[in-house]
């Protein structure tokens, strides 16, 4: 072959390759990609996340990370965890991952740094993860993981952040706290419910499996203690004693400890019966109810409130299938009789807080309490919201709720040893006294379980 022919052939080949490249580029500009297209190494992806995490103008982070990895000996992941801890000290970090050993081990590392982690238990796998960084400027880092390859992208601005934030809130609400998921693994592994020797062994196995440090282990122990001995907490006492204050403050404390809490009150169910009677919707509901001023109602006999108590008990039974701690508030002249409605299965694993105050103090509080129901119309719906500070007619307070039966309650077989009294005689605007009592209540439940792994 002549040199001239070889040169022409080579130039022709280069020309064809060039034409093909031009056609591909032109085609790619018209074709919508079916994935985040540019592949990078994981190191580059993590570096981008680290860079944003370390920015001082980032105040909050919400992240959906189905492939969360433990830091172990990875210096970049450790730096990311440290940076997230700083962001958490500002306005908070929330993270959702899935239920795999690797993800839960990594989540436990973040839990030890005070970061709020939830687990999407129904999520087996997901190729897409995202981090929504909020602050002076919003940044969203997406990553489409394909095998061992990452295809990340960064979107700046409020609009894309809102889209992913909306999805995150939905997933967050549907997910369970990490502590609850780990506690559930312990509970499911028990052959005999409540056997503390078994619980201790299950806890040791859990600590080894997920490399739990003392901070993470303490958080899990709290959840096991409440799930095992106090999944239901009754808050009782005469009207005006301060039951609602105690219930709300206990709910706040448990929520801060990452429990899911369901607050229930029989007044909501009683008001439901009252409305049914008022509108003549059901002759069997609301019998004996009479309307009073300020959106209140009267009953002549506590038996008229029995359907409301039955409905409340059914709700408590329904909650037994969940991991939530149920706080149940009600007032009755005969608390023991009312408790029996809930059944032995509930009473055998509950605690009870009985709130007390003198007749004079209770009367003064009831006299100052007159928050009417709030009615809101959003066509075609009408919503009625009742207040904890609802009005109670004095004739009801003076006829039905006269004697505090705490003395009988504390020694009753069904709850003996699990009744905690709170004296709420003095008005305490900051709630310091009540908070101290509730801190002691929580500690009394957790302490025996803490010693299991000491």
mmCIF file of C-alpha atoms in Angstrom, residues 55-448:
data_model
loop_
_atom_site.group_PDB
_atom_site.id
_atom_site.type_symbol
_atom_site.label_atom_id
_atom_site.label_comp_id
_atom_site.label_asym_id
_atom_site.label_seq_id
_atom_site.Cartn_x
_atom_site.Cartn_y
_atom_site.Cartn_z
ATOM 1 C CA UNK A 55 -20.921 25.738 54.958
ATOM 2 C CA UNK A 56 -21.715 28.173 57.724
ATOM 3 C CA UNK A 57 -24.875 29.425 56.007
ATOM 4 C CA UNK A 58 -26.518 25.977 56.119
ATOM 5 C CA UNK A 59 -28.940 25.962 59.038
ATOM 6 C CA UNK A 60 -30.909 22.761 58.485
ATOM 7 C CA UNK A 61 -30.573 19.452 56.664
ATOM 8 C CA UNK A 62 -33.205 16.867 55.730
ATOM 9 C CA UNK A 63 -31.871 13.792 53.950
ATOM 10 C CA UNK A 64 -33.346 10.644 52.438
ATOM 11 C CA UNK A 65 -30.483 8.144 52.241
ATOM 12 C CA UNK A 66 -31.492 4.520 51.534
ATOM 13 C CA UNK A 67 -27.830 3.490 51.201
ATOM 14 C CA UNK A 68 -26.446 5.040 54.396
ATOM 15 C CA UNK A 69 -22.974 3.753 55.249
ATOM 16 C CA UNK A 70 -21.139 3.603 58.596
ATOM 17 C CA UNK A 71 -18.117 5.849 58.955
ATOM 18 C CA UNK A 72 -15.904 2.999 60.217
ATOM 19 C CA UNK A 73 -12.422 3.948 58.991
ATOM 20 C CA UNK A 74 -13.613 6.316 56.251
ATOM 21 C CA UNK A 75 -12.280 9.813 57.074
ATOM 22 C CA UNK A 76 -14.676 11.583 54.673
ATOM 23 C CA UNK A 77 -17.753 9.957 56.226
ATOM 24 C CA UNK A 78 -16.473 10.860 59.694
ATOM 25 C CA UNK A 79 -16.044 14.476 58.589
ATOM 26 C CA UNK A 80 -19.590 14.469 57.201
ATOM 27 C CA UNK A 81 -20.930 13.182 60.522
ATOM 28 C CA UNK A 82 -19.072 15.910 62.419
ATOM 29 C CA UNK A 83 -20.395 18.562 60.027
ATOM 30 C CA UNK A 84 -23.954 17.264 60.409
ATOM 31 C CA UNK A 85 -23.604 17.439 64.177
ATOM 32 C CA UNK A 86 -22.780 21.154 63.846
ATOM 33 C CA UNK A 87 -25.802 21.704 61.578
ATOM 34 C CA UNK A 88 -27.923 19.808 64.109
ATOM 35 C CA UNK A 89 -26.866 22.305 66.788
ATOM 36 C CA UNK A 90 -28.355 25.096 64.636
ATOM 37 C CA UNK A 91 -31.855 24.165 63.467
ATOM 38 C CA UNK A 92 -31.533 20.402 63.240
ATOM 39 C CA UNK A 93 -30.793 17.431 61.010
ATOM 40 C CA UNK A 94 -33.379 14.787 60.140
ATOM 41 C CA UNK A 95 -32.529 11.681 58.185
ATOM 42 C CA UNK A 96 -34.532 8.735 56.815
ATOM 43 C CA UNK A 97 -32.892 5.455 55.855
ATOM 44 C CA UNK A 98 -33.992 1.858 55.339
ATOM 45 C CA UNK A 99 -33.876 -1.227 57.560
ATOM 46 C CA UNK A 100 -30.652 -3.036 56.715
ATOM 47 C CA UNK A 101 -27.762 -3.873 59.030
ATOM 48 C CA UNK A 102 -25.389 -1.461 57.288
ATOM 49 C CA UNK A 103 -27.928 1.389 57.317
ATOM 50 C CA UNK A 104 -28.912 0.830 60.963
ATOM 51 C CA UNK A 105 -25.261 0.664 62.048
ATOM 52 C CA UNK A 106 -24.582 3.991 60.336
ATOM 53 C CA UNK A 107 -27.792 5.446 61.765
ATOM 54 C CA UNK A 108 -26.712 4.438 65.281
ATOM 55 C CA UNK A 109 -23.470 6.396 64.782
ATOM 56 C CA UNK A 110 -25.504 9.496 63.922
ATOM 57 C CA UNK A 111 -27.906 8.859 66.808
ATOM 58 C CA UNK A 112 -24.928 9.080 69.166
ATOM 59 C CA UNK A 113 -24.314 12.573 67.798
ATOM 60 C CA UNK A 114 -27.852 13.648 68.688
ATOM 61 C CA UNK A 115 -29.223 13.455 65.147
ATOM 62 C CA UNK A 116 -32.866 12.486 64.638
ATOM 63 C CA UNK A 117 -33.048 9.315 62.517
ATOM 64 C CA UNK A 118 -36.103 7.475 61.239
ATOM 65 C CA UNK A 119 -36.362 4.181 59.401
ATOM 66 C CA UNK A 120 -38.676 3.527 56.473
ATOM 67 C CA UNK A 121 -39.364 -0.092 57.397
ATOM 68 C CA UNK A 122 -41.329 -0.801 54.207
ATOM 69 C CA UNK A 123 -38.476 0.425 51.990
ATOM 70 C CA UNK A 124 -36.449 -2.495 50.659
ATOM 71 C CA UNK A 125 -34.260 -0.485 48.302
ATOM 72 C CA UNK A 126 -34.268 2.804 46.474
ATOM 73 C CA UNK A 127 -31.796 4.010 43.893
ATOM 74 C CA UNK A 128 -32.425 7.707 44.540
ATOM 75 C CA UNK A 129 -31.191 9.633 47.561
ATOM 76 C CA UNK A 130 -31.236 13.350 48.257
ATOM 77 C CA UNK A 131 -30.010 15.936 50.760
ATOM 78 C CA UNK A 132 -31.960 19.189 51.174
ATOM 79 C CA UNK A 133 -29.729 21.897 52.675
ATOM 80 C CA UNK A 134 -31.681 24.923 53.950
ATOM 81 C CA UNK A 135 -30.296 28.295 54.929
ATOM 82 C CA UNK A 136 -29.544 31.627 53.305
ATOM 83 C CA UNK A 137 -29.601 29.714 49.999
ATOM 84 C CA UNK A 138 -31.229 26.324 49.427
ATOM 85 C CA UNK A 139 -29.264 23.467 47.852
ATOM 86 C CA UNK A 140 -30.481 19.975 46.961
ATOM 87 C CA UNK A 141 -28.003 17.215 46.169
ATOM 88 C CA UNK A 142 -29.511 14.228 44.324
ATOM 89 C CA UNK A 143 -27.821 10.934 43.678
ATOM 90 C CA UNK A 144 -28.942 8.071 41.450
ATOM 91 C CA UNK A 145 -26.977 5.057 42.631
ATOM 92 C CA UNK A 146 -26.471 2.351 40.022
ATOM 93 C CA UNK A 147 -24.570 -0.616 41.366
ATOM 94 C CA UNK A 148 -21.301 0.792 42.670
ATOM 95 C CA UNK A 149 -21.563 3.979 40.603
ATOM 96 C CA UNK A 150 -23.038 7.324 41.630
ATOM 97 C CA UNK A 151 -24.780 9.770 39.310
ATOM 98 C CA UNK A 152 -25.204 12.919 41.427
ATOM 99 C CA UNK A 153 -26.603 16.322 40.575
ATOM 100 C CA UNK A 154 -26.951 19.561 42.481
ATOM 101 C CA UNK A 155 -29.987 21.826 42.245
ATOM 102 C CA UNK A 156 -29.821 25.312 43.745
ATOM 103 C CA UNK A 157 -32.770 27.442 44.774
ATOM 104 C CA UNK A 158 -36.051 27.264 46.665
ATOM 105 C CA UNK A 159 -38.245 25.652 43.982
ATOM 106 C CA UNK A 160 -36.492 22.258 43.668
ATOM 107 C CA UNK A 161 -35.925 22.210 47.430
ATOM 108 C CA UNK A 162 -39.685 22.523 48.021
ATOM 109 C CA UNK A 163 -40.411 19.519 45.809
ATOM 110 C CA UNK A 164 -38.015 17.230 47.650
ATOM 111 C CA UNK A 165 -38.911 18.728 51.039
ATOM 112 C CA UNK A 166 -42.547 17.805 50.429
ATOM 113 C CA UNK A 167 -41.594 14.204 49.659
ATOM 114 C CA UNK A 168 -39.342 14.087 52.707
ATOM 115 C CA UNK A 169 -42.113 15.231 55.070
ATOM 116 C CA UNK A 170 -44.365 12.469 53.760
ATOM 117 C CA UNK A 171 -41.697 9.774 54.163
ATOM 118 C CA UNK A 172 -40.738 11.146 57.596
ATOM 119 C CA UNK A 173 -44.307 10.910 58.890
ATOM 120 C CA UNK A 174 -44.602 7.327 57.627
ATOM 121 C CA UNK A 175 -41.288 6.188 59.157
ATOM 122 C CA UNK A 176 -40.402 5.026 62.676
ATOM 123 C CA UNK A 177 -37.746 6.411 65.046
ATOM 124 C CA UNK A 178 -34.517 4.416 64.914
ATOM 125 C CA UNK A 179 -34.713 3.761 68.670
ATOM 126 C CA UNK A 180 -38.172 2.277 68.230
ATOM 127 C CA UNK A 181 -37.053 0.009 65.375
ATOM 128 C CA UNK A 182 -34.098 -1.319 67.392
ATOM 129 C CA UNK A 183 -36.284 -1.768 70.480
ATOM 130 C CA UNK A 184 -38.767 -3.679 68.353
ATOM 131 C CA UNK A 185 -36.019 -6.082 67.286
ATOM 132 C CA UNK A 186 -35.394 -6.838 70.959
ATOM 133 C CA UNK A 187 -39.105 -7.261 71.727
ATOM 134 C CA UNK A 188 -39.659 -9.577 68.751
ATOM 135 C CA UNK A 189 -36.760 -11.773 69.862
ATOM 136 C CA UNK A 190 -38.272 -12.524 73.281
ATOM 137 C CA UNK A 191 -39.777 -15.953 73.865
ATOM 138 C CA UNK A 192 -41.418 -14.715 77.084
ATOM 139 C CA UNK A 193 -42.613 -11.117 77.107
ATOM 140 C CA UNK A 194 -41.089 -9.134 79.955
ATOM 141 C CA UNK A 195 -38.366 -11.675 80.787
ATOM 142 C CA UNK A 196 -35.522 -9.392 81.850
ATOM 143 C CA UNK A 197 -32.845 -12.056 81.496
ATOM 144 C CA UNK A 198 -33.853 -12.482 77.869
ATOM 145 C CA UNK A 199 -34.032 -8.716 77.389
ATOM 146 C CA UNK A 200 -30.488 -8.340 78.739
ATOM 147 C CA UNK A 201 -29.180 -10.968 76.300
ATOM 148 C CA UNK A 202 -31.065 -9.448 73.373
ATOM 149 C CA UNK A 203 -29.623 -6.031 74.247
ATOM 150 C CA UNK A 204 -26.083 -7.406 74.308
ATOM 151 C CA UNK A 205 -26.657 -9.017 70.909
ATOM 152 C CA UNK A 206 -28.070 -5.750 69.563
ATOM 153 C CA UNK A 207 -25.088 -3.784 70.886
ATOM 154 C CA UNK A 208 -22.690 -6.138 69.130
ATOM 155 C CA UNK A 209 -24.658 -6.315 65.871
ATOM 156 C CA UNK A 210 -24.936 -2.545 65.368
ATOM 157 C CA UNK A 211 -21.829 -1.414 67.294
ATOM 158 C CA UNK A 212 -23.935 0.686 69.670
ATOM 159 C CA UNK A 213 -22.024 3.089 71.881
ATOM 160 C CA UNK A 214 -23.372 4.015 75.376
ATOM 161 C CA UNK A 215 -25.378 6.994 74.059
ATOM 162 C CA UNK A 216 -27.210 4.961 71.422
ATOM 163 C CA UNK A 217 -27.694 2.058 73.804
ATOM 164 C CA UNK A 218 -29.269 4.315 76.446
ATOM 165 C CA UNK A 219 -31.728 5.639 73.864
ATOM 166 C CA UNK A 220 -32.757 2.105 72.899
ATOM 167 C CA UNK A 221 -33.060 1.037 76.555
ATOM 168 C CA UNK A 222 -35.515 3.890 77.201
ATOM 169 C CA UNK A 223 -37.738 2.681 74.392
ATOM 170 C CA UNK A 224 -37.585 -0.938 75.552
ATOM 171 C CA UNK A 225 -38.489 0.103 79.108
ATOM 172 C CA UNK A 226 -41.596 2.021 78.058
ATOM 173 C CA UNK A 227 -42.645 -0.492 75.393
ATOM 174 C CA UNK A 228 -42.400 -3.323 77.909
ATOM 175 C CA UNK A 229 -43.849 -1.794 81.093
ATOM 176 C CA UNK A 230 -45.594 1.476 80.191
ATOM 177 C CA UNK A 231 -46.972 1.449 76.629
ATOM 178 C CA UNK A 232 -50.049 3.077 78.184
ATOM 179 C CA UNK A 233 -49.879 5.849 80.790
ATOM 180 C CA UNK A 234 -53.140 6.931 82.396
ATOM 181 C CA UNK A 235 -53.406 10.490 83.731
ATOM 182 C CA UNK A 236 -56.257 10.728 86.230
ATOM 183 C CA UNK A 237 -57.543 13.124 88.872
ATOM 184 C CA UNK A 238 -60.535 15.317 89.592
ATOM 185 C CA UNK A 239 -61.439 18.218 87.257
ATOM 186 C CA UNK A 240 -59.205 21.239 87.839
ATOM 187 C CA UNK A 241 -56.345 19.244 89.347
ATOM 188 C CA UNK A 242 -54.165 19.837 86.272
ATOM 189 C CA UNK A 243 -54.357 16.551 84.349
ATOM 190 C CA UNK A 244 -54.101 18.184 80.921
ATOM 191 C CA UNK A 245 -51.000 20.138 81.937
ATOM 192 C CA UNK A 246 -49.326 16.951 83.138
ATOM 193 C CA UNK A 247 -50.358 14.999 80.021
ATOM 194 C CA UNK A 248 -49.066 17.684 77.639
ATOM 195 C CA UNK A 249 -45.755 18.115 79.460
ATOM 196 C CA UNK A 250 -45.195 14.363 79.598
ATOM 197 C CA UNK A 251 -45.945 14.160 75.872
ATOM 198 C CA UNK A 252 -43.368 16.893 75.212
ATOM 199 C CA UNK A 253 -40.726 15.060 77.236
ATOM 200 C CA UNK A 254 -41.341 11.719 75.544
ATOM 201 C CA UNK A 255 -41.374 13.330 72.097
ATOM 202 C CA UNK A 256 -38.004 14.948 72.869
ATOM 203 C CA UNK A 257 -36.738 11.428 73.639
ATOM 204 C CA UNK A 258 -37.907 10.356 70.146
ATOM 205 C CA UNK A 259 -40.991 8.431 71.230
ATOM 206 C CA UNK A 260 -44.081 8.505 69.075
ATOM 207 C CA UNK A 261 -46.836 9.677 71.413
ATOM 208 C CA UNK A 262 -50.608 9.503 71.059
ATOM 209 C CA UNK A 263 -52.535 11.752 73.463
ATOM 210 C CA UNK A 264 -56.124 10.735 74.184
ATOM 211 C CA UNK A 265 -58.856 12.307 76.307
ATOM 212 C CA UNK A 266 -62.328 10.994 77.033
ATOM 213 C CA UNK A 267 -63.725 14.541 76.748
ATOM 214 C CA UNK A 268 -63.422 14.371 72.949
ATOM 215 C CA UNK A 269 -65.558 11.232 72.857
ATOM 216 C CA UNK A 270 -68.041 12.677 75.353
ATOM 217 C CA UNK A 271 -68.376 15.820 73.231
ATOM 218 C CA UNK A 272 -68.980 13.595 70.210
ATOM 219 C CA UNK A 273 -71.898 11.978 72.061
ATOM 220 C CA UNK A 274 -73.182 15.399 73.106
ATOM 221 C CA UNK A 275 -73.277 16.606 69.481
ATOM 222 C CA UNK A 276 -74.990 13.397 68.361
ATOM 223 C CA UNK A 277 -77.668 13.961 70.991
ATOM 224 C CA UNK A 278 -78.030 17.641 70.145
ATOM 225 C CA UNK A 279 -78.572 16.889 66.460
ATOM 226 C CA UNK A 280 -80.747 13.835 67.226
ATOM 227 C CA UNK A 281 -78.459 11.620 65.158
ATOM 228 C CA UNK A 282 -78.452 8.596 67.430
ATOM 229 C CA UNK A 283 -80.749 7.866 70.341
ATOM 230 C CA UNK A 284 -78.191 5.566 71.950
ATOM 231 C CA UNK A 285 -75.409 8.186 72.057
ATOM 232 C CA UNK A 286 -75.538 11.244 74.276
ATOM 233 C CA UNK A 287 -78.456 10.112 76.396
ATOM 234 C CA UNK A 288 -78.696 12.298 79.523
ATOM 235 C CA UNK A 289 -76.637 15.173 78.041
ATOM 236 C CA UNK A 290 -77.881 18.759 78.388
ATOM 237 C CA UNK A 291 -76.394 21.817 76.682
ATOM 238 C CA UNK A 292 -74.900 24.563 78.847
ATOM 239 C CA UNK A 293 -73.470 28.012 78.155
ATOM 240 C CA UNK A 294 -70.092 28.431 76.462
ATOM 241 C CA UNK A 295 -70.367 25.245 74.418
ATOM 242 C CA UNK A 296 -70.353 23.081 77.552
ATOM 243 C CA UNK A 297 -72.669 20.248 78.521
ATOM 244 C CA UNK A 298 -74.026 18.636 81.683
ATOM 245 C CA UNK A 299 -74.792 15.055 82.612
ATOM 246 C CA UNK A 300 -76.818 13.985 85.613
ATOM 247 C CA UNK A 301 -75.046 10.662 86.061
ATOM 248 C CA UNK A 302 -71.576 9.345 85.214
ATOM 249 C CA UNK A 303 -73.185 6.353 83.529
ATOM 250 C CA UNK A 304 -74.125 8.761 80.742
ATOM 251 C CA UNK A 305 -70.387 9.004 80.017
ATOM 252 C CA UNK A 306 -69.892 5.238 79.716
ATOM 253 C CA UNK A 307 -70.165 5.129 75.879
ATOM 254 C CA UNK A 308 -67.376 7.726 75.678
ATOM 255 C CA UNK A 309 -65.209 5.626 77.988
ATOM 256 C CA UNK A 310 -65.906 2.519 75.890
ATOM 257 C CA UNK A 311 -64.870 4.379 72.724
ATOM 258 C CA UNK A 312 -61.690 5.571 74.453
ATOM 259 C CA UNK A 313 -60.873 2.007 75.543
ATOM 260 C CA UNK A 314 -61.293 0.751 71.973
ATOM 261 C CA UNK A 315 -58.835 3.371 70.760
ATOM 262 C CA UNK A 316 -56.311 2.316 73.407
ATOM 263 C CA UNK A 317 -56.670 -1.316 72.340
ATOM 264 C CA UNK A 318 -56.097 -0.322 68.727
ATOM 265 C CA UNK A 319 -52.876 1.466 69.710
ATOM 266 C CA UNK A 320 -51.486 -1.718 71.263
ATOM 267 C CA UNK A 321 -50.592 -2.857 67.745
ATOM 268 C CA UNK A 322 -48.324 0.181 67.262
ATOM 269 C CA UNK A 323 -45.055 1.341 68.820
ATOM 270 C CA UNK A 324 -46.597 4.576 70.122
ATOM 271 C CA UNK A 325 -46.793 5.428 73.816
ATOM 272 C CA UNK A 326 -50.447 6.188 74.573
ATOM 273 C CA UNK A 327 -51.286 8.866 77.156
ATOM 274 C CA UNK A 328 -54.891 8.539 78.363
ATOM 275 C CA UNK A 329 -56.540 11.343 80.328
ATOM 276 C CA UNK A 330 -59.909 11.085 82.029
ATOM 277 C CA UNK A 331 -61.741 12.188 85.182
ATOM 278 C CA UNK A 332 -64.144 9.944 87.093
ATOM 279 C CA UNK A 333 -65.426 9.886 90.646
ATOM 280 C CA UNK A 334 -64.664 6.143 90.699
ATOM 281 C CA UNK A 335 -61.357 5.772 88.856
ATOM 282 C CA UNK A 336 -61.014 2.057 89.638
ATOM 283 C CA UNK A 337 -64.374 1.260 88.061
ATOM 284 C CA UNK A 338 -63.422 3.288 84.991
ATOM 285 C CA UNK A 339 -60.041 1.555 84.667
ATOM 286 C CA UNK A 340 -61.705 -1.853 84.586
ATOM 287 C CA UNK A 341 -63.303 -0.880 81.262
ATOM 288 C CA UNK A 342 -59.836 -1.038 79.640
ATOM 289 C CA UNK A 343 -59.322 -4.689 80.538
ATOM 290 C CA UNK A 344 -56.619 -6.690 82.282
ATOM 291 C CA UNK A 345 -54.331 -6.852 79.229
ATOM 292 C CA UNK A 346 -53.988 -3.049 79.240
ATOM 293 C CA UNK A 347 -53.849 -2.638 83.026
ATOM 294 C CA UNK A 348 -51.161 -5.300 83.488
ATOM 295 C CA UNK A 349 -48.656 -3.232 81.483
ATOM 296 C CA UNK A 350 -49.526 0.373 82.262
ATOM 297 C CA UNK A 351 -48.515 3.119 84.650
ATOM 298 C CA UNK A 352 -50.818 5.704 86.174
ATOM 299 C CA UNK A 353 -50.179 9.320 87.153
ATOM 300 C CA UNK A 354 -52.779 10.687 89.556
ATOM 301 C CA UNK A 355 -52.848 14.484 89.805
ATOM 302 C CA UNK A 356 -54.132 16.028 93.044
ATOM 303 C CA UNK A 357 -55.136 19.486 94.264
ATOM 304 C CA UNK A 358 -57.395 20.797 97.028
ATOM 305 C CA UNK A 359 -61.085 21.525 96.453
ATOM 306 C CA UNK A 360 -60.488 25.274 96.766
ATOM 307 C CA UNK A 361 -57.695 25.292 94.188
ATOM 308 C CA UNK A 362 -59.631 23.111 91.762
ATOM 309 C CA UNK A 363 -62.746 25.295 92.066
ATOM 310 C CA UNK A 364 -60.733 28.447 91.376
ATOM 311 C CA UNK A 365 -59.136 26.901 88.296
ATOM 312 C CA UNK A 366 -62.462 25.649 86.965
ATOM 313 C CA UNK A 367 -63.986 29.084 87.484
ATOM 314 C CA UNK A 368 -61.261 30.672 85.356
ATOM 315 C CA UNK A 369 -61.562 28.021 82.653
ATOM 316 C CA UNK A 370 -63.985 28.837 79.851
ATOM 317 C CA UNK A 371 -62.446 28.095 76.464
ATOM 318 C CA UNK A 372 -65.345 27.366 74.069
ATOM 319 C CA UNK A 373 -65.115 24.885 71.173
ATOM 320 C CA UNK A 374 -63.639 26.288 67.975
ATOM 321 C CA UNK A 375 -65.735 25.795 64.840
ATOM 322 C CA UNK A 376 -64.119 25.962 61.411
ATOM 323 C CA UNK A 377 -65.841 25.616 58.051
ATOM 324 C CA UNK A 378 -63.927 24.289 55.046
ATOM 325 C CA UNK A 379 -66.672 23.421 52.612
ATOM 326 C CA UNK A 380 -68.179 20.904 52.729
ATOM 327 C CA UNK A 381 -66.614 20.031 56.108
ATOM 328 C CA UNK A 382 -67.341 21.551 59.503
ATOM 329 C CA UNK A 383 -64.621 20.914 62.102
ATOM 330 C CA UNK A 384 -65.207 21.297 65.847
ATOM 331 C CA UNK A 385 -62.072 21.487 67.999
ATOM 332 C CA UNK A 386 -62.480 21.265 71.771
ATOM 333 C CA UNK A 387 -60.009 22.705 74.258
ATOM 334 C CA UNK A 388 -58.410 21.138 77.323
ATOM 335 C CA UNK A 389 -59.544 24.311 79.092
ATOM 336 C CA UNK A 390 -63.208 23.733 78.273
ATOM 337 C CA UNK A 391 -65.873 24.992 80.644
ATOM 338 C CA UNK A 392 -67.216 22.564 83.262
ATOM 339 C CA UNK A 393 -70.556 23.652 84.793
ATOM 340 C CA UNK A 394 -70.210 24.073 88.553
ATOM 341 C CA UNK A 395 -73.274 21.912 89.172
ATOM 342 C CA UNK A 396 -71.436 18.976 87.554
ATOM 343 C CA UNK A 397 -68.204 19.618 89.444
ATOM 344 C CA UNK A 398 -70.036 19.878 92.771
ATOM 345 C CA UNK A 399 -72.293 16.861 92.286
ATOM 346 C CA UNK A 400 -70.179 14.266 90.474
ATOM 347 C CA UNK A 401 -66.572 15.047 91.387
ATOM 348 C CA UNK A 402 -66.387 15.478 95.138
ATOM 349 C CA UNK A 403 -64.060 12.824 96.572
ATOM 350 C CA UNK A 404 -60.545 11.976 95.389
ATOM 351 C CA UNK A 405 -60.117 8.201 95.636
ATOM 352 C CA UNK A 406 -56.313 8.148 95.388
ATOM 353 C CA UNK A 407 -56.044 6.152 98.623
ATOM 354 C CA UNK A 408 -58.015 3.240 97.162
ATOM 355 C CA UNK A 409 -56.396 3.569 93.759
ATOM 356 C CA UNK A 410 -52.780 3.262 94.892
ATOM 357 C CA UNK A 411 -53.366 -0.116 96.570
ATOM 358 C CA UNK A 412 -55.725 -1.610 93.998
ATOM 359 C CA UNK A 413 -54.496 -4.969 92.704
ATOM 360 C CA UNK A 414 -54.683 -4.060 89.008
ATOM 361 C CA UNK A 415 -52.243 -1.126 89.298
ATOM 362 C CA UNK A 416 -50.560 -1.478 92.704
ATOM 363 C CA UNK A 417 -46.945 -0.313 92.644
ATOM 364 C CA UNK A 418 -47.467 1.586 89.394
ATOM 365 C CA UNK A 419 -49.427 4.611 90.634
ATOM 366 C CA UNK A 420 -47.511 7.904 90.816
ATOM 367 C CA UNK A 421 -49.006 10.913 92.593
ATOM 368 C CA UNK A 422 -48.301 14.499 91.567
ATOM 369 C CA UNK A 423 -49.419 17.223 93.970
ATOM 370 C CA UNK A 424 -50.339 20.210 91.829
ATOM 371 C CA UNK A 425 -51.549 22.533 94.563
ATOM 372 C CA UNK A 426 -49.515 25.586 93.620
ATOM 373 C CA UNK A 427 -49.809 27.348 90.293
ATOM 374 C CA UNK A 428 -46.501 26.869 88.517
ATOM 375 C CA UNK A 429 -46.399 29.004 85.327
ATOM 376 C CA UNK A 430 -43.051 27.581 84.207
ATOM 377 C CA UNK A 431 -43.982 24.008 85.100
ATOM 378 C CA UNK A 432 -40.745 23.439 87.029
ATOM 379 C CA UNK A 433 -42.361 21.362 89.783
ATOM 380 C CA UNK A 434 -44.362 19.226 87.370
ATOM 381 C CA UNK A 435 -41.294 18.767 85.143
ATOM 382 C CA UNK A 436 -39.252 17.522 88.095
ATOM 383 C CA UNK A 437 -41.968 15.019 89.003
ATOM 384 C CA UNK A 438 -42.221 13.789 85.406
ATOM 385 C CA UNK A 439 -38.446 13.457 85.084
ATOM 386 C CA UNK A 440 -38.573 11.240 88.162
ATOM 387 C CA UNK A 441 -41.444 9.249 86.669
ATOM 388 C CA UNK A 442 -39.481 8.560 83.462
ATOM 389 C CA UNK A 443 -36.356 7.650 85.417
ATOM 390 C CA UNK A 444 -38.284 5.174 87.605
ATOM 391 C CA UNK A 445 -39.448 3.323 84.500
ATOM 392 C CA UNK A 446 -36.073 3.290 82.734
ATOM 393 C CA UNK A 447 -33.699 2.625 85.650
ATOM 394 C CA UNK A 448 -34.408 -1.121 86.099
#
